Tab-separated table of C-alpha atoms in Angstrom:
chain	number	residue	atom	x	y	z
A	992	UNK	CA	40.636	46.172	29.069
A	993	UNK	CA	43.341	48.532	27.058
A	994	UNK	CA	46.123	45.481	27.906
A	995	UNK	CA	43.375	42.830	26.445
A	996	UNK	CA	42.810	44.877	23.265
A	997	UNK	CA	46.550	45.821	22.895
A	998	UNK	CA	48.002	42.390	23.056
A	999	UNK	CA	46.590	41.060	19.854
A	1000	UNK	CA	47.448	44.281	18.091
A	1001	UNK	CA	51.031	44.035	19.165
A	1002	UNK	CA	51.030	40.401	18.069
A	1003	UNK	CA	49.879	41.377	14.652
A	1004	UNK	CA	52.410	44.108	14.325
A	1005	UNK	CA	55.228	41.657	15.473
A	1006	UNK	CA	54.016	39.319	12.607
A	1007	UNK	CA	53.919	41.940	10.034
A	1008	UNK	CA	57.528	43.227	11.134
A	1009	UNK	CA	58.880	39.597	11.182
A	1010	UNK	CA	57.467	39.049	7.508
A	1011	UNK	CA	58.761	42.198	6.162
A	1012	UNK	CA	62.449	41.126	7.624
A	1013	UNK	CA	62.065	37.671	5.986
A	1014	UNK	CA	61.038	38.918	2.690
A	1015	UNK	CA	62.681	42.214	2.143
A	1016	UNK	CA	65.910	41.753	3.784
A	1017	UNK	CA	68.544	39.124	3.432
A	1018	UNK	CA	69.011	38.791	7.373
A	1019	UNK	CA	67.509	35.044	7.262
A	1020	UNK	CA	67.739	34.491	3.521
A	1021	UNK	CA	69.940	31.468	4.086
A	1022	UNK	CA	67.778	29.843	6.571
A	1023	UNK	CA	65.822	26.893	5.313
A	1024	UNK	CA	62.568	27.637	7.424
A	1025	UNK	CA	62.498	31.241	5.761
A	1026	UNK	CA	62.450	29.886	2.267
A	1027	UNK	CA	58.910	29.249	1.909
A	1028	UNK	CA	57.974	32.569	3.620
A	1029	UNK	CA	60.047	34.508	0.866
A	1030	UNK	CA	58.333	32.913	-1.780
A	1031	UNK	CA	56.733	35.851	-3.648
A	1032	UNK	CA	53.541	33.778	-4.694
A	1033	UNK	CA	52.809	33.994	-0.886
A	1034	UNK	CA	51.922	37.499	-1.188
A	1035	UNK	CA	50.577	38.354	-4.706
A	1036	UNK	CA	50.204	36.914	-8.229
A	1037	UNK	CA	51.860	37.693	-11.479
A	1038	UNK	CA	48.512	37.861	-13.112
A	1039	UNK	CA	46.590	40.366	-10.465
A	1040	UNK	CA	46.318	44.123	-9.825
A	1041	UNK	CA	49.695	43.716	-7.630
A	1042	UNK	CA	51.487	41.687	-10.451
A	1043	UNK	CA	54.182	44.200	-10.497
A	1044	UNK	CA	54.883	43.581	-6.762
A	1045	UNK	CA	55.368	39.893	-7.552
A	1046	UNK	CA	58.208	40.517	-9.989
A	1047	UNK	CA	59.652	43.198	-7.716
A	1048	UNK	CA	60.129	40.665	-4.900
A	1049	UNK	CA	61.225	38.083	-7.152
A	1050	UNK	CA	64.151	40.222	-8.734
A	1051	UNK	CA	64.675	41.813	-5.437
A	1052	UNK	CA	65.604	38.488	-3.827
A	1053	UNK	CA	68.202	37.667	-6.475
A	1054	UNK	CA	71.926	38.480	-6.562
A	1055	UNK	CA	72.720	40.651	-9.502
A	1056	UNK	CA	74.535	37.610	-11.192
A	1057	UNK	CA	71.489	35.651	-10.792
A	1058	UNK	CA	69.147	38.028	-12.729
A	1059	UNK	CA	68.377	37.939	-16.454
A	1060	UNK	CA	69.760	41.429	-17.524
A	1061	UNK	CA	68.703	42.017	-21.055
A	1062	UNK	CA	69.629	45.397	-22.920
A	1063	UNK	CA	67.630	48.172	-21.350
A	1064	UNK	CA	65.674	50.342	-23.587
A	1065	UNK	CA	64.092	53.543	-22.635
A	1066	UNK	CA	60.695	53.135	-24.281
A	1067	UNK	CA	60.358	49.263	-24.420
A	1068	UNK	CA	61.985	48.522	-21.185
A	1069	UNK	CA	64.288	45.974	-22.603
A	1070	UNK	CA	65.324	44.279	-26.016
A	1071	UNK	CA	67.329	41.482	-27.444
A	1072	UNK	CA	70.600	41.561	-28.844
A	1073	UNK	CA	69.726	40.640	-32.218
A	1074	UNK	CA	68.276	44.149	-33.279
A	1075	UNK	CA	69.625	47.670	-32.739
A	1076	UNK	CA	68.098	49.939	-30.258
A	1077	UNK	CA	67.709	52.942	-32.337
A	1078	UNK	CA	67.647	51.802	-36.016
A	1079	UNK	CA	65.803	48.239	-35.392
A	1080	UNK	CA	68.381	46.828	-37.971
A	1081	UNK	CA	67.948	43.153	-37.496
A	1082	UNK	CA	70.986	40.923	-37.469
A	1083	UNK	CA	69.417	38.440	-40.020
A	1084	UNK	CA	68.632	41.166	-42.626
A	1085	UNK	CA	71.811	40.136	-44.298
A	1086	UNK	CA	69.950	36.983	-45.110
A	1087	UNK	CA	67.086	38.448	-47.073
A	1088	UNK	CA	68.756	38.669	-50.380
A	1089	UNK	CA	66.048	40.505	-51.964
A	1090	UNK	CA	63.295	38.202	-50.699
A	1091	UNK	CA	60.219	39.599	-48.948
A	1092	UNK	CA	60.688	39.997	-45.165
A	1093	UNK	CA	58.283	38.142	-42.710
A	1094	UNK	CA	58.335	40.258	-39.573
A	1095	UNK	CA	57.431	38.398	-36.468
A	1096	UNK	CA	56.593	40.149	-33.230
A	1097	UNK	CA	55.639	38.454	-29.968
A	1098	UNK	CA	57.021	37.179	-26.617
A	1099	UNK	CA	58.833	34.112	-25.684
A	1100	UNK	CA	56.341	31.559	-27.108
A	1101	UNK	CA	57.725	32.460	-30.547
A	1102	UNK	CA	61.178	32.955	-29.347
A	1103	UNK	CA	61.742	29.157	-28.895
A	1104	UNK	CA	63.678	28.583	-25.744
A	1105	UNK	CA	66.353	26.012	-25.371
A	1106	UNK	CA	66.435	22.811	-26.016
A	1107	UNK	CA	64.466	23.682	-29.120
A	1108	UNK	CA	67.132	24.323	-31.926
A	1109	UNK	CA	65.248	25.326	-35.066
A	1110	UNK	CA	62.866	28.502	-34.457
A	1111	UNK	CA	60.492	29.872	-36.765
A	1112	UNK	CA	63.017	31.842	-38.875
A	1113	UNK	CA	64.897	28.490	-39.339
A	1114	UNK	CA	61.951	26.291	-40.151
A	1115	UNK	CA	60.627	28.976	-42.790
A	1116	UNK	CA	64.175	28.719	-44.396
A	1117	UNK	CA	63.907	24.949	-44.621
A	1118	UNK	CA	60.289	25.217	-46.229
A	1119	UNK	CA	59.268	25.955	-49.794
A	1120	UNK	CA	58.442	29.544	-48.828
A	1121	UNK	CA	62.166	30.235	-48.464
A	1122	UNK	CA	62.366	30.844	-52.237
A	1123	UNK	CA	60.406	34.171	-51.697
A	1124	UNK	CA	60.149	34.780	-48.064
A	1125	UNK	CA	62.704	35.337	-45.067
A	1126	UNK	CA	61.704	35.592	-41.612
A	1127	UNK	CA	62.938	38.117	-39.174
A	1128	UNK	CA	62.265	37.309	-35.484
A	1129	UNK	CA	61.454	40.381	-33.294
A	1130	UNK	CA	59.881	38.535	-30.546
A	1131	UNK	CA	61.252	39.502	-27.085
A	1132	UNK	CA	60.938	37.338	-23.838
A	1133	UNK	CA	58.812	38.616	-21.371
A	1134	UNK	CA	56.885	41.134	-23.533
A	1135	UNK	CA	53.271	41.890	-23.116
A	1136	UNK	CA	50.854	42.960	-25.691
A	1137	UNK	CA	51.445	46.657	-25.389
A	1138	UNK	CA	55.428	46.094	-25.765
A	1139	UNK	CA	54.775	43.855	-28.957
A	1140	UNK	CA	52.532	46.768	-30.457
A	1141	UNK	CA	55.128	49.302	-29.392
A	1142	UNK	CA	58.124	47.580	-31.003
A	1143	UNK	CA	56.194	47.097	-34.136
A	1144	UNK	CA	55.528	50.595	-34.580
A	1145	UNK	CA	59.136	51.539	-33.795
A	1146	UNK	CA	60.564	48.897	-36.116
A	1147	UNK	CA	58.054	48.782	-38.986
A	1148	UNK	CA	59.293	52.165	-40.844
A	1149	UNK	CA	62.701	50.524	-41.509
A	1150	UNK	CA	60.853	47.667	-43.623
A	1151	UNK	CA	57.581	49.336	-44.878
A	1152	UNK	CA	59.221	49.944	-48.386
A	1153	UNK	CA	60.134	46.242	-48.716
A	1154	UNK	CA	56.279	45.341	-48.319
A	1155	UNK	CA	56.754	43.062	-45.582
A	1156	UNK	CA	54.408	40.449	-44.144
A	1157	UNK	CA	53.652	41.111	-40.605
A	1158	UNK	CA	52.731	38.373	-38.134
A	1159	UNK	CA	51.821	39.464	-34.507
A	1160	UNK	CA	52.125	36.653	-32.065
A	1161	UNK	CA	49.785	37.005	-28.824
A	1162	UNK	CA	50.034	34.498	-26.102
A	1163	UNK	CA	46.494	35.053	-24.753
A	1164	UNK	CA	47.149	33.764	-21.158
A	1165	UNK	CA	50.063	35.835	-20.323
A	1166	UNK	CA	50.253	38.929	-22.688
A	1167	UNK	CA	47.326	40.634	-21.879
A	1168	UNK	CA	47.873	40.689	-18.014
A	1169	UNK	CA	51.357	42.396	-18.687
A	1170	UNK	CA	49.681	45.521	-19.994
A	1171	UNK	CA	49.361	47.113	-16.596
A	1172	UNK	CA	52.779	45.776	-15.229
A	1173	UNK	CA	55.238	48.528	-14.363
A	1174	UNK	CA	57.915	45.904	-13.603
A	1175	UNK	CA	58.714	42.358	-14.857
A	1176	UNK	CA	62.308	41.539	-16.151
A	1177	UNK	CA	62.992	45.115	-15.106
A	1178	UNK	CA	61.212	48.179	-15.405
A	1179	UNK	CA	58.767	48.386	-18.350
A	1180	UNK	CA	56.031	50.657	-19.864
A	1181	UNK	CA	52.469	50.156	-18.831
A	1182	UNK	CA	49.543	50.917	-20.769
A	1183	UNK	CA	46.205	52.723	-19.736
A	1184	UNK	CA	43.375	54.517	-21.480
A	1185	UNK	CA	43.027	58.422	-21.217
A	1186	UNK	CA	39.719	60.128	-20.601
A	1187	UNK	CA	38.967	60.249	-24.133
A	1188	UNK	CA	39.650	56.656	-24.482
A	1189	UNK	CA	42.982	57.051	-26.528
A	1190	UNK	CA	45.962	54.846	-25.554
A	1191	UNK	CA	48.577	55.927	-23.002
A	1192	UNK	CA	51.876	54.590	-22.556
A	1193	UNK	CA	53.755	55.075	-19.422
A	1194	UNK	CA	57.481	54.616	-19.825
A	1195	UNK	CA	59.708	53.941	-16.880
A	1196	UNK	CA	61.579	56.742	-15.150
A	1197	UNK	CA	64.573	54.637	-14.335
A	1198	UNK	CA	66.134	51.691	-16.205
A	1199	UNK	CA	68.652	50.468	-13.375
A	1200	UNK	CA	66.925	47.597	-11.844
A	1201	UNK	CA	68.385	48.376	-8.262
A	1202	UNK	CA	67.726	52.141	-8.624
A	1203	UNK	CA	64.281	51.597	-9.872
A	1204	UNK	CA	63.402	49.376	-6.924
A	1205	UNK	CA	64.726	51.774	-4.536
A	1206	UNK	CA	62.533	54.515	-6.078
A	1207	UNK	CA	59.453	52.147	-6.390
A	1208	UNK	CA	59.522	49.383	-3.964
A	1209	UNK	CA	56.543	46.809	-3.560
A	1210	UNK	CA	53.214	48.613	-2.667
A	1211	UNK	CA	52.206	45.712	-0.566
A	1212	UNK	CA	50.475	47.328	2.422
A	1213	UNK	CA	50.419	44.466	4.807
A	1214	UNK	CA	52.593	41.157	4.286
A	1215	UNK	CA	50.378	39.616	6.973
A	1216	UNK	CA	47.244	40.070	5.385
A	1217	UNK	CA	48.611	39.392	2.009
A	1218	UNK	CA	50.054	36.039	3.011
A	1219	UNK	CA	46.486	35.200	4.571
A	1220	UNK	CA	44.980	36.072	1.006
A	1221	UNK	CA	47.375	34.546	-1.306
A	1222	UNK	CA	49.492	32.103	0.758
A	1223	UNK	CA	46.738	30.124	2.394
A	1224	UNK	CA	43.392	28.609	1.863
A	1225	UNK	CA	41.985	30.040	4.921
A	1226	UNK	CA	39.719	32.420	3.271
A	1227	UNK	CA	37.131	30.781	1.037
A	1228	UNK	CA	36.310	31.653	-2.549
A	1229	UNK	CA	34.281	33.839	-2.848
A	1230	UNK	CA	35.367	36.356	-1.404
A	1231	UNK	CA	38.781	35.425	-1.988
A	1232	UNK	CA	39.229	36.445	-5.602
A	1233	UNK	CA	37.301	39.633	-5.166
A	1234	UNK	CA	39.496	40.687	-2.114
A	1235	UNK	CA	42.474	39.899	-4.386
A	1236	UNK	CA	41.048	42.499	-6.698
A	1237	UNK	CA	40.853	40.098	-9.701
A	1238	UNK	CA	37.680	41.579	-10.922
A	1239	UNK	CA	39.123	45.035	-10.819
A	1240	UNK	CA	42.271	43.557	-12.642
A	1241	UNK	CA	40.287	42.261	-15.764
A	1242	UNK	CA	37.899	45.338	-15.736
A	1243	UNK	CA	40.956	47.516	-16.248
A	1244	UNK	CA	42.620	45.456	-19.036
A	1245	UNK	CA	39.494	44.788	-20.864
A	1246	UNK	CA	39.035	48.225	-22.702
A	1247	UNK	CA	43.045	48.330	-23.362
A	1248	UNK	CA	43.085	45.167	-25.616
A	1249	UNK	CA	40.951	46.422	-28.668
A	1250	UNK	CA	42.739	49.822	-28.158
A	1251	UNK	CA	46.229	48.245	-28.682
A	1252	UNK	CA	44.801	46.031	-31.701
A	1253	UNK	CA	43.308	49.058	-33.303
A	1254	UNK	CA	46.599	50.827	-33.230
A	1255	UNK	CA	48.423	47.768	-34.513
A	1256	UNK	CA	45.798	47.735	-37.328
A	1257	UNK	CA	46.465	51.408	-38.254
A	1258	UNK	CA	50.084	50.862	-38.280
A	1259	UNK	CA	49.891	47.920	-40.629
A	1260	UNK	CA	47.495	49.768	-43.075
A	1261	UNK	CA	48.315	48.744	-46.660
A	1262	UNK	CA	50.333	45.716	-45.528
A	1263	UNK	CA	49.789	42.058	-45.529
A	1264	UNK	CA	49.366	40.933	-41.662
A	1265	UNK	CA	47.638	38.469	-39.366
A	1266	UNK	CA	47.529	37.735	-35.631
A	1267	UNK	CA	49.001	34.301	-34.373
A	1268	UNK	CA	47.133	33.061	-31.261
A	1269	UNK	CA	48.924	31.163	-28.660
A	1270	UNK	CA	47.887	29.845	-25.334
A	1271	UNK	CA	49.586	28.180	-22.176
A	1272	UNK	CA	49.401	24.374	-21.502
A	1273	UNK	CA	46.550	25.060	-19.179
A	1274	UNK	CA	44.461	26.549	-21.613
A	1275	UNK	CA	45.206	23.915	-24.476
A	1276	UNK	CA	43.854	21.451	-22.161
A	1277	UNK	CA	40.579	19.933	-23.426
A	1278	UNK	CA	38.797	20.706	-20.260
A	1279	UNK	CA	39.525	24.459	-20.572
A	1280	UNK	CA	36.399	26.346	-20.672
A	1281	UNK	CA	37.651	29.924	-21.692
A	1282	UNK	CA	38.163	32.908	-19.532
A	1283	UNK	CA	37.860	36.746	-19.837
A	1284	UNK	CA	41.173	36.972	-21.742
A	1285	UNK	CA	40.051	34.556	-24.491
A	1286	UNK	CA	36.791	36.494	-24.519
A	1287	UNK	CA	38.062	39.787	-25.200
A	1288	UNK	CA	40.510	38.517	-27.632
A	1289	UNK	CA	37.822	36.817	-29.616
A	1290	UNK	CA	35.606	39.611	-29.416
A	1291	UNK	CA	38.317	42.195	-30.361
A	1292	UNK	CA	39.443	40.302	-33.525
A	1293	UNK	CA	35.829	40.018	-34.559
A	1294	UNK	CA	35.033	43.575	-33.997
A	1295	UNK	CA	38.101	44.827	-35.827
A	1296	UNK	CA	38.034	42.347	-38.376
A	1297	UNK	CA	41.747	41.658	-37.802
A	1298	UNK	CA	42.649	38.427	-39.905
A	1299	UNK	CA	43.994	35.511	-37.402
A	1300	UNK	CA	45.184	32.107	-37.187
A	1301	UNK	CA	44.689	30.221	-34.062
A	1302	UNK	CA	47.730	27.845	-32.940
A	1303	UNK	CA	46.128	27.595	-29.796
A	1304	UNK	CA	42.864	26.005	-31.226
A	1305	UNK	CA	45.069	23.727	-33.534
A	1306	UNK	CA	46.964	22.525	-30.366
A	1307	UNK	CA	43.606	21.902	-28.705
A	1308	UNK	CA	42.307	19.986	-31.557
A	1309	UNK	CA	45.706	17.822	-31.566
A	1310	UNK	CA	45.099	16.807	-28.067
A	1311	UNK	CA	41.257	16.314	-28.118
A	1312	UNK	CA	41.437	12.868	-29.777
A	1313	UNK	CA	43.643	11.346	-26.606
A	1314	UNK	CA	46.546	10.176	-28.916
A	1315	UNK	CA	48.604	12.958	-27.683
A	1316	UNK	CA	48.571	15.221	-24.599
A	1317	UNK	CA	49.330	18.607	-23.584
A	1318	UNK	CA	52.660	17.617	-22.328
A	1319	UNK	CA	53.623	16.359	-25.667
A	1320	UNK	CA	53.845	19.895	-27.014
A	1321	UNK	CA	55.156	21.825	-24.088
A	1322	UNK	CA	58.560	21.574	-22.311
A	1323	UNK	CA	58.230	20.167	-18.829
A	1324	UNK	CA	60.951	22.691	-17.353
A	1325	UNK	CA	60.033	25.940	-18.806
A	1326	UNK	CA	56.396	25.582	-19.986
A	1327	UNK	CA	56.924	26.812	-23.508
A	1328	UNK	CA	56.501	25.018	-26.602
A	1329	UNK	CA	58.965	21.910	-27.232
A	1330	UNK	CA	60.019	20.889	-30.790
A	1331	UNK	CA	56.512	19.312	-31.478
A	1332	UNK	CA	55.070	22.569	-30.126
A	1333	UNK	CA	56.977	24.770	-32.334
A	1334	UNK	CA	56.475	22.715	-35.353
A	1335	UNK	CA	52.719	23.109	-34.831
A	1336	UNK	CA	52.980	26.726	-34.198
A	1337	UNK	CA	54.920	26.977	-37.600
A	1338	UNK	CA	52.042	25.183	-39.576
A	1339	UNK	CA	49.732	27.843	-37.983
A	1340	UNK	CA	52.226	30.567	-39.194
A	1341	UNK	CA	52.501	29.244	-42.831
A	1342	UNK	CA	48.719	28.972	-42.924
A	1343	UNK	CA	48.646	32.560	-42.347
A	1344	UNK	CA	51.147	33.235	-45.078
A	1345	UNK	CA	48.956	31.410	-47.360
A	1346	UNK	CA	46.015	33.479	-46.263
A	1347	UNK	CA	44.092	30.536	-44.766
A	1348	UNK	CA	42.758	32.583	-41.884
A	1349	UNK	CA	40.307	31.282	-39.114
A	1350	UNK	CA	36.696	32.276	-39.094
A	1351	UNK	CA	35.614	34.815	-36.562
A	1352	UNK	CA	33.867	33.380	-33.542
A	1353	UNK	CA	32.147	34.447	-30.454
A	1354	UNK	CA	33.762	34.422	-27.243
A	1355	UNK	CA	33.922	30.980	-25.503
C-alpha cells in the first residue's frame, strides 16, 4: 500500500525537479526539446498576480548582453538617456526657445519605437502649434501608471514656473497591470494602498538585475502545477482563471487606479493638463467588448472629472467602417503604433491641446 502511494508522489517530485532544472538552469538551455518548456508563458502571465515572476524568468534566462539595460534609478527603477536622473533636465530643453513646454509622460506607446522616425515631439514641431509650443517627451518604455505618475511628480517642479501643458498618456491594457509588478525591465517600484487608503510606493532594495534576482527569485511554488495551469488547456475555464488568481489580480489593482489619478490631479493643480488614452491592438478591434481595465479607467476619469482625449476610441472608430484594419495602425513585429498609428495619436494629442476633450462616459 505504501509503495502504491509513494510511486505517483515520487513521479510528481521528479517532474517538478526536472522542470526546475530546465527552467531555472542552463544545463539543457541549448537543447531544442527544452525550448518550449523554458518559455515563461508556460508558467505564468505578465498580466496576473505572478506577473513579476514572468519577467524574472524572461530576464533570468537571457545572457547579460541580450538584456535591455536602461539607466537605473533608485525610485523609478529605470529611466531614459534623454533626461537627467536628479535634475530632470531634458536634452530637448534647448529647443524651447521661450516657447511654452508641453510635457508628455507615458510608456512606449508614445515613445514611438523603430521603424517610426517622427515621434510626437517632431510632429508637433512640424505643426502650426510650433510657433507657441514645444514638446518634451518624458515617456519611458515599460513604465506602468505608477511610474508615470511618480516621474511626473519628480520632474514637474523644474517646469512649473514655465506654465507647462501636461499630457499623461495611459495605455489602458498594459499600464494598469504594471502597478503591482516588482520587476519588469529590472527592479521597479510597486504600488499599493495603506490601511487609510492612501497610496504607498515600494521602491526596490537592489537595482542590479542579477543581484536582485538572487535576492528575489521567482515565487512559483510548483512549476509542474503552474505548467498545468498556464501551459496547457487541460483545466477548463472556469475554474482555470480563478485558480490563476485573475479575480484577485484585478481586485487588488482596481482601488489603486483612482488614487494614482487623484495624486496626478493634485500635482497638476493650477496647470493645463489632460489624459491621453491608448489601447493595444486587441482592444482596438471592433469586436472588443471592454474589460475591468477600461471600466475602472472610465469611472475614475468621470469621478475625478479629469479631462481626457481617447486616441483608443479614435482608432476604434477608424477601423469600424472596414476600410482600414487594426493592422494598418500597428507594427506587426513590436505591436506598437506604426507611422499611421502615431499620426492618429498625434491628432488626439493636438485635440487635447485645443481643449477639445471627450465627454465622460460610463464603463463599457
